Tab-separated table of C-alpha atoms in Angstrom:
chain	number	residue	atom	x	y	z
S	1	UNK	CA	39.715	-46.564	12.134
S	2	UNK	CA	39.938	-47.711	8.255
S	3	UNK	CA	36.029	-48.219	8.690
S	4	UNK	CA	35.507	-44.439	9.853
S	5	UNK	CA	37.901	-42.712	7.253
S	6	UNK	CA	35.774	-44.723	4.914
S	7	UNK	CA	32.715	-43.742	6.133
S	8	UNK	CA	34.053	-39.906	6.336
S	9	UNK	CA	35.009	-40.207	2.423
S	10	UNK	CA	31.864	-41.717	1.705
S	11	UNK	CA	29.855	-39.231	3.518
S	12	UNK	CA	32.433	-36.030	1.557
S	13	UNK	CA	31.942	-37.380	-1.474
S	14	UNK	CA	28.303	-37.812	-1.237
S	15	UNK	CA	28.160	-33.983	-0.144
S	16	UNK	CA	30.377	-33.072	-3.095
S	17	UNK	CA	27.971	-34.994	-4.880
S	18	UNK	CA	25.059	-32.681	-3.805
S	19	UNK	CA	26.566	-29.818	-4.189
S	20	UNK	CA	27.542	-30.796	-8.094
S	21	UNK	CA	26.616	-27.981	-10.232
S	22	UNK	CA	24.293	-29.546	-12.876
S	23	UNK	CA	26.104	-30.046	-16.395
S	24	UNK	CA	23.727	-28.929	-18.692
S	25	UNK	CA	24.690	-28.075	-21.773
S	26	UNK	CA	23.502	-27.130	-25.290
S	27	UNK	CA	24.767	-27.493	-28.921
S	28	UNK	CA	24.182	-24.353	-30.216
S	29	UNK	CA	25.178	-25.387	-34.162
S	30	UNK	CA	22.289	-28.184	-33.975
S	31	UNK	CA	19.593	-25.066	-34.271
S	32	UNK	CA	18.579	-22.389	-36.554
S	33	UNK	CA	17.321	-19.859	-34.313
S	34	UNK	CA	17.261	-18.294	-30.893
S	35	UNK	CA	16.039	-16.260	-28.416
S	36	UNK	CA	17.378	-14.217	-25.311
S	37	UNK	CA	16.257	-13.042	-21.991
S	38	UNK	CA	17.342	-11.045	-19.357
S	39	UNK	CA	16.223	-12.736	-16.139
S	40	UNK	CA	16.154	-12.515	-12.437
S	41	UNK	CA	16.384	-16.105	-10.409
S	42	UNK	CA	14.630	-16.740	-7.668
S	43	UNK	CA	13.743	-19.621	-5.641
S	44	UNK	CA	11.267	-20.097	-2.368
S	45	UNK	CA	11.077	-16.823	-2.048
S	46	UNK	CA	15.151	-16.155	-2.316
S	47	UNK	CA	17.241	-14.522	-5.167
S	48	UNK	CA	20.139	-16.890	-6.571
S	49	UNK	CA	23.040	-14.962	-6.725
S	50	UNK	CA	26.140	-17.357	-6.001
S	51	UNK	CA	28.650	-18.089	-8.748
S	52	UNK	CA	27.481	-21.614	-9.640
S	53	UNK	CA	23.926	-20.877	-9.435
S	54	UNK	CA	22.388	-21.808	-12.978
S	55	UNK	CA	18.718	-21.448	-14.829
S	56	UNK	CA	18.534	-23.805	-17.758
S	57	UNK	CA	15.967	-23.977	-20.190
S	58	UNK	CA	14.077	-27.500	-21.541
S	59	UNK	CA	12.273	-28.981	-24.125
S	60	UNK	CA	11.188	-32.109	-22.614
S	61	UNK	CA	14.896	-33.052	-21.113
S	62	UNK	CA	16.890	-31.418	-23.892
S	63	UNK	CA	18.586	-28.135	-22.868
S	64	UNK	CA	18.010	-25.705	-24.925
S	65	UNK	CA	19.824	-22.979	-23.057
S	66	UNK	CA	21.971	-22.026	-19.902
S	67	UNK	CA	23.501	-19.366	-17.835
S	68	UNK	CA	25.181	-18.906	-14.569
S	69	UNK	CA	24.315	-14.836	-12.884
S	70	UNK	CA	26.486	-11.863	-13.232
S	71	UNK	CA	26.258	-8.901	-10.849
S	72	UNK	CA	25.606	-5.355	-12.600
S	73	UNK	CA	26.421	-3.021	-9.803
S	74	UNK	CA	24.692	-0.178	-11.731
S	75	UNK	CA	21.686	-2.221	-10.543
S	76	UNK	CA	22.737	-3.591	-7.254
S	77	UNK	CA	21.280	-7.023	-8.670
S	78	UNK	CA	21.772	-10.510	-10.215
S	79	UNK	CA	20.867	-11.326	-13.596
S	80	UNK	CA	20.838	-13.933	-15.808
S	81	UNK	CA	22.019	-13.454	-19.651
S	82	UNK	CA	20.125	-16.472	-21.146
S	83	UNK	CA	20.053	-17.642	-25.018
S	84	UNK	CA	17.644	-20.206	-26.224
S	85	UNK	CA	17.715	-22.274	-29.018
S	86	UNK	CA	15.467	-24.040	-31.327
S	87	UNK	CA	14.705	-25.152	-34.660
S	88	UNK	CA	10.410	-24.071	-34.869
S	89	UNK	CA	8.774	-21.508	-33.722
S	90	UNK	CA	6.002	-22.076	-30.937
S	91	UNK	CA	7.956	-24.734	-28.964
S	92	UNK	CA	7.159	-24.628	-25.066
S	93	UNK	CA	10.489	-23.686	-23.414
S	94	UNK	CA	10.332	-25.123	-19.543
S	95	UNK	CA	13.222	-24.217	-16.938
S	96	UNK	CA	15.030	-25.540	-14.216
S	97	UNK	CA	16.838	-23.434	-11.659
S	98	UNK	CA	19.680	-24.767	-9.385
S	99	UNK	CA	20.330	-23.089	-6.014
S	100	UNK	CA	24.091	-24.058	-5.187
S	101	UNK	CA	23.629	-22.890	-1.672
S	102	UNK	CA	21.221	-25.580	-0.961
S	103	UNK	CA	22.405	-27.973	-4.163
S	104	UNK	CA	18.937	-28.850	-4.997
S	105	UNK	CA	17.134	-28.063	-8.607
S	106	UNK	CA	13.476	-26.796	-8.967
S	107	UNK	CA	11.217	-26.771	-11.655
S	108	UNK	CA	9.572	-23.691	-12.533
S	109	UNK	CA	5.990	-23.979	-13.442
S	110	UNK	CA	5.792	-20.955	-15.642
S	111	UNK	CA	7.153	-22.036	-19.745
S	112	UNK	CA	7.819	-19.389	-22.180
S	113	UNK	CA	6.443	-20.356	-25.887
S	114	UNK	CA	9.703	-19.917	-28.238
S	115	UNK	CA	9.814	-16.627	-30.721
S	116	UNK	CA	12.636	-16.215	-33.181
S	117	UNK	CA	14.917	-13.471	-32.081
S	118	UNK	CA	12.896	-12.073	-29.245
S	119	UNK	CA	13.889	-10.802	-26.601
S	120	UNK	CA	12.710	-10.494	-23.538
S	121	UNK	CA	13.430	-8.235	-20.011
S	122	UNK	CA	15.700	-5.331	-19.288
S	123	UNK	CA	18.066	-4.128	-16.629
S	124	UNK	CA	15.027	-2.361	-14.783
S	125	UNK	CA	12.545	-4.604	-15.836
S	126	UNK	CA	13.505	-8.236	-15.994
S	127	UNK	CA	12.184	-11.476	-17.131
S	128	UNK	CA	10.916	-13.093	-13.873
S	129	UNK	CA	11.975	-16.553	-13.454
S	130	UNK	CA	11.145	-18.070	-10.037
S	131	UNK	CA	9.390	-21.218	-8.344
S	132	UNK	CA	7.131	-20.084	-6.486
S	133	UNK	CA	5.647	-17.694	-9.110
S	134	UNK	CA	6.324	-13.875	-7.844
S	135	UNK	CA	3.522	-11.727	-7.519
S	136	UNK	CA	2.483	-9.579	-11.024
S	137	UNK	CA	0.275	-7.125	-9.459
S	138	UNK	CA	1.530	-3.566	-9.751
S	139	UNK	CA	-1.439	-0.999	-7.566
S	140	UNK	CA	-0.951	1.587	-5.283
S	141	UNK	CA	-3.242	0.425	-2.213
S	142	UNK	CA	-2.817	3.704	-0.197
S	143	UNK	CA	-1.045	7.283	-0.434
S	144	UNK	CA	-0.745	9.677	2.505
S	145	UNK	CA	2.064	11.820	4.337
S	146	UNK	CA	4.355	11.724	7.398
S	147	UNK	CA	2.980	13.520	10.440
S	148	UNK	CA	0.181	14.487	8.224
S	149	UNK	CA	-3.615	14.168	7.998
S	150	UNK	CA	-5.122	13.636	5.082
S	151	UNK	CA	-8.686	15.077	4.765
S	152	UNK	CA	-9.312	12.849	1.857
S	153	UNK	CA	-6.878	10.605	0.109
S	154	UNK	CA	-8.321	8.964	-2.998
S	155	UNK	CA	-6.588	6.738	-5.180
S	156	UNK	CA	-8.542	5.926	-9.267
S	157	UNK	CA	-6.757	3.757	-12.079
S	158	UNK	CA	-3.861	5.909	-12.189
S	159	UNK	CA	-4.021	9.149	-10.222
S	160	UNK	CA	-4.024	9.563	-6.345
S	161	UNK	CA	-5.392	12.786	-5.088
S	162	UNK	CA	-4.111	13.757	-1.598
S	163	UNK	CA	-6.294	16.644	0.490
S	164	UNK	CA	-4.383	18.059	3.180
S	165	UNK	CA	-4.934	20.887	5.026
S	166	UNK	CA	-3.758	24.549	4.140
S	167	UNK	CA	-1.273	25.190	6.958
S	168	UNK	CA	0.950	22.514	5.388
S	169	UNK	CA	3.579	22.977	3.270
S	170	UNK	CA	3.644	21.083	0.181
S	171	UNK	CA	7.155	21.498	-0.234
S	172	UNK	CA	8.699	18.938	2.227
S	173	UNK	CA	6.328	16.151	2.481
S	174	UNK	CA	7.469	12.536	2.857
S	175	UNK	CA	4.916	10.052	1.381
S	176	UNK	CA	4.200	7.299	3.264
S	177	UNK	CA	2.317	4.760	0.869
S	178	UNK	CA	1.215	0.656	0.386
S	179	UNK	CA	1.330	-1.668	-2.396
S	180	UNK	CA	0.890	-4.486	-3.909
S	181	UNK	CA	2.927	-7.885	-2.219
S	182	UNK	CA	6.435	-7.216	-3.166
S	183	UNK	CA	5.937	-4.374	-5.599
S	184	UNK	CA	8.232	-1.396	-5.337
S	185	UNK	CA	7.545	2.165	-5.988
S	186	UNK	CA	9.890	4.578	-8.162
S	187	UNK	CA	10.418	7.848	-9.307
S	188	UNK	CA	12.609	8.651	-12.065
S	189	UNK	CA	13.200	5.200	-11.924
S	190	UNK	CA	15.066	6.268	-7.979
S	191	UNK	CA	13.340	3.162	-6.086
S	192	UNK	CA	11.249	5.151	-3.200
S	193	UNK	CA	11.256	4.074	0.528
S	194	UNK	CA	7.991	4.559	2.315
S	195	UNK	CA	8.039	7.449	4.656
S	196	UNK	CA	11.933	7.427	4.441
S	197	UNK	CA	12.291	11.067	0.957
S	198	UNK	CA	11.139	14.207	1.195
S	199	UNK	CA	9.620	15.894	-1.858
S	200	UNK	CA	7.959	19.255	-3.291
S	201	UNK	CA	4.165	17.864	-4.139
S	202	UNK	CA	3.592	21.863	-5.363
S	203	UNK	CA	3.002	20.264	-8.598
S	204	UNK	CA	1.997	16.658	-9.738
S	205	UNK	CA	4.506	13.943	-8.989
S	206	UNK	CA	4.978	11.168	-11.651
S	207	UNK	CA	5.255	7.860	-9.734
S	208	UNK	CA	5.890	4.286	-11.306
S	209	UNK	CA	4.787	0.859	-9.758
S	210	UNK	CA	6.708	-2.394	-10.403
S	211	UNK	CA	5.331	-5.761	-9.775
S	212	UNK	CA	7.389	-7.963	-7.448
S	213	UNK	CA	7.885	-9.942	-11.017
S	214	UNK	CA	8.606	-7.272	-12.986
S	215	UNK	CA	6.369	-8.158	-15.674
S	216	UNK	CA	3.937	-5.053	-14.611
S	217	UNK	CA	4.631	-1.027	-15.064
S	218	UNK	CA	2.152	1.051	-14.027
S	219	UNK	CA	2.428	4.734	-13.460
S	220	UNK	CA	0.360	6.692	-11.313
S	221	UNK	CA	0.320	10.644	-10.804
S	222	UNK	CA	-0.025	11.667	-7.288
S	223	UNK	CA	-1.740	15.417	-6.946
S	224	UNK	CA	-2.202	17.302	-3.440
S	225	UNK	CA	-4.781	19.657	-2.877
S	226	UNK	CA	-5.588	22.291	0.033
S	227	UNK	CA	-8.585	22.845	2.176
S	228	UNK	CA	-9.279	25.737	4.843
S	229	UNK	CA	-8.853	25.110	8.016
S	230	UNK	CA	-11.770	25.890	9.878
S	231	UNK	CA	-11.943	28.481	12.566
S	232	UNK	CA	-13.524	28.331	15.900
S	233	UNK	CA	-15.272	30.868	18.098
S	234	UNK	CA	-16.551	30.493	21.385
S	235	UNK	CA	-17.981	33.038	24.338
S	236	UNK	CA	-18.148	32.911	27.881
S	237	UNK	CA	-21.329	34.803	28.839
S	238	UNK	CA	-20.812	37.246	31.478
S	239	UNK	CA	-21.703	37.244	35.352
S	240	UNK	CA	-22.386	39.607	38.089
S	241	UNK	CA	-18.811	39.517	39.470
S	242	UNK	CA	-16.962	38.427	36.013
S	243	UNK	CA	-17.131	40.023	32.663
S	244	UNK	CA	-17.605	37.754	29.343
S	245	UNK	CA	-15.028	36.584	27.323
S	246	UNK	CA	-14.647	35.521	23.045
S	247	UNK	CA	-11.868	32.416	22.394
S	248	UNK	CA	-11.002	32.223	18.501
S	249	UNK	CA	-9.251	28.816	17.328
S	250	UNK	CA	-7.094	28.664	14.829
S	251	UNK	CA	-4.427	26.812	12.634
S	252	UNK	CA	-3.677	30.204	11.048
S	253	UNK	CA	-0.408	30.926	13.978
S	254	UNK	CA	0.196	34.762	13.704
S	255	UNK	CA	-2.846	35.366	11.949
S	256	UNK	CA	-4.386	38.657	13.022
S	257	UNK	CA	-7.984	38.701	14.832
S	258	UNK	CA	-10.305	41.907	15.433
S	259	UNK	CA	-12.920	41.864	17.539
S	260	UNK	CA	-15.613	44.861	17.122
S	261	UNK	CA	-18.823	46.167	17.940
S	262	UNK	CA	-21.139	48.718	16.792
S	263	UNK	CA	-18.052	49.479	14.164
S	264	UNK	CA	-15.304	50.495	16.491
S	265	UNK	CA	-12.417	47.973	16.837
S	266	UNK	CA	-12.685	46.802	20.521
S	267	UNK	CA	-9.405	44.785	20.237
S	268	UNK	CA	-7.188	42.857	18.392
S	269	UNK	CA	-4.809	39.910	18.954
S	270	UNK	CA	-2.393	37.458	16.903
S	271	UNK	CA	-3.065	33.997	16.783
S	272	UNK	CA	-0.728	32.246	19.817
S	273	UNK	CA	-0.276	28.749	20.313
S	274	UNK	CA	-3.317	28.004	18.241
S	275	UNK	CA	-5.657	30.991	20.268
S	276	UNK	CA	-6.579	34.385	20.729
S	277	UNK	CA	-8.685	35.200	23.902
S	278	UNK	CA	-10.288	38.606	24.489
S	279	UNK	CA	-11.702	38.759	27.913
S	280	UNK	CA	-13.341	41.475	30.265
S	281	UNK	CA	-16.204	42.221	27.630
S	282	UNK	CA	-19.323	43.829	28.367
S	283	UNK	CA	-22.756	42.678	27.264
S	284	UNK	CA	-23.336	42.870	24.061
S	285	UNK	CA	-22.897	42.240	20.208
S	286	UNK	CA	-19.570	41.616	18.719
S	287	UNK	CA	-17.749	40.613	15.636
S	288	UNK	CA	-15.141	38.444	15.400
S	289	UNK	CA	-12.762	38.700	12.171
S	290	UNK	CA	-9.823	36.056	11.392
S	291	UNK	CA	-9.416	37.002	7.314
S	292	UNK	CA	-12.267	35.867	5.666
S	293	UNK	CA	-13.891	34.516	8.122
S	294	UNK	CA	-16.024	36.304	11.071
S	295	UNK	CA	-18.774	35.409	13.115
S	296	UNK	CA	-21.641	37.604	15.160
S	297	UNK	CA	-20.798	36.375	18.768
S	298	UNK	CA	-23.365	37.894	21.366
S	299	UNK	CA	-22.180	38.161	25.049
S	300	UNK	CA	-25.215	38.018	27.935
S	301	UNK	CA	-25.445	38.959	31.113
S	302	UNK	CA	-26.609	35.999	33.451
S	303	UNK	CA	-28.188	36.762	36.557
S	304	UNK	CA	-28.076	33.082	37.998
């Protein structure tokens, strides 16, 4: 028994052990200057946001700087407040982060090169500091609607131009969109959910891309234009026993249709369901009219 609470203390203290929080520390009076960042933490992939999670920063093995993360719920994130120190300008500042929830520390391949009083990141755009390297590409890959076709959808440096068709409204459309690996899109500086807000894209919308490591800002402006939809006409000839018969096709619902010949309205008929069909016509010439558009549609007699 004495053997196995042994071994059980051992194998405690050896996990307490593990799960140490690193005591790095730094002198702050030994240096003239400083710098300060505000950072972001992540590791494999994961944000650090327990209380004894830490990012120090190194020359060689001396710390030059450390902080634990604080939660700004303005932000709904993590950040780190770190100071560095140093006594030159130009040294190469190297960090270490320690994940508590795992009690391992990772080096982060990425230095910093030291500049009195700078400063570096922001609440909305922070100073990535994560092993594996986050991705710094900030492009809008693609830019199209919900439940809508695009006719063209074209996307230059920093404009996207959208071409939908006419019998859309471009007051409640919800962009549905791809980026760049881990980037996020914003407007106002609202974060944006693909295919999840509506907006009015009457006029241009102002959009803003942020890399997944926040070192990249790029803002693109998103413009929607209109085509015509094109309407369709089509005849059925007529037959001994069955008179002929005009089909117009149309997105336009309710628009009005006239169909005419030698001048004299022969009928007209609203746009149903996407149709309007005028049968039991005679031989002859007509004219179909849907707004702008008509067409000459000539009905023959077949004899076989």
């Amino acid at each position: 028994m004495k053997k196995i609470a042994l071994l059980f203390i051992l194998f405690i203290s050896g996990q307490m052990a593990f799960a140490q929080v690193p005591n790095w520390s730094v002198t702050e009076h030994d240096y003239q200057y400083s710098m300060t960042m505000i950072s972001r933490l992540n590791v494999a992939g994961k944000q650090l946001t327990g209380a004894n999670d830490r990012v120090g920063a190194f020359v060689g093995n001396v710390c030059r700087g450390v902080s634990g993360v604080i939660y700004v719920a303005s932000e709904k994130k993590y950040y780190a407040y770190l100071t560095i120190f140093a006594n030159q300008q130009g040294e190469s500042i190297s960090f270490r982060l320690y994940d508590s929830a795992t009690g391992q520390t990772t080096n982060v391949s990425k230095q910093v090169s030291f500049v009195v009083n700078e400063h570096k990141g922001n609440l909305f755009q922070s100073y990535s500091i994560a092993e594996p390297a986050l991705n710094h590409m900030a492009e809008m890959l693609s830019f199209n609607f919900l439940d809508v076709k695009s006719l063209t959808s074209i996307i230059n440096n920093a404009s996207a131009k959208i071409n939908i068709s006419e019998s859309q409204s471009l007051t409640a459309l919800k962009p549905v969109f791809t980026l760049s690996a881990g980037a996020s899109l914003f407007k106002d500086r609202v974060l944006q959910k693909s295919g999840e807000v509506t907006d009015d894209f009457s006029s241009e919308v102002t959009y803003e891309v942020l890399s997944e490591d926040e070192s990249a800002l790029k803002t693109y402006k998103v413009s929607v234009s209109q085509s015509a939809d094109p309407t369709f006409f089509y005849k059925k000839d007529a037959v001994c026993y069955a008179k002929g018969a005009i089909k117009v096709v149309s997105k336009k619902e309710g628009a009005l249709v006239q169909i005419t010949a030698n001048g004299k309205t022969v009928s007209s008929k609203q746009i149903v369901n996407g149709q309007a069909i005028f049968a039991d016509l005679n031989e002859g010439s007509y004219i179909a009219t849907l707004g702008s558009e008509w067409k000459i549609v000539n009905i023959a007699l077949k004899t076989k």
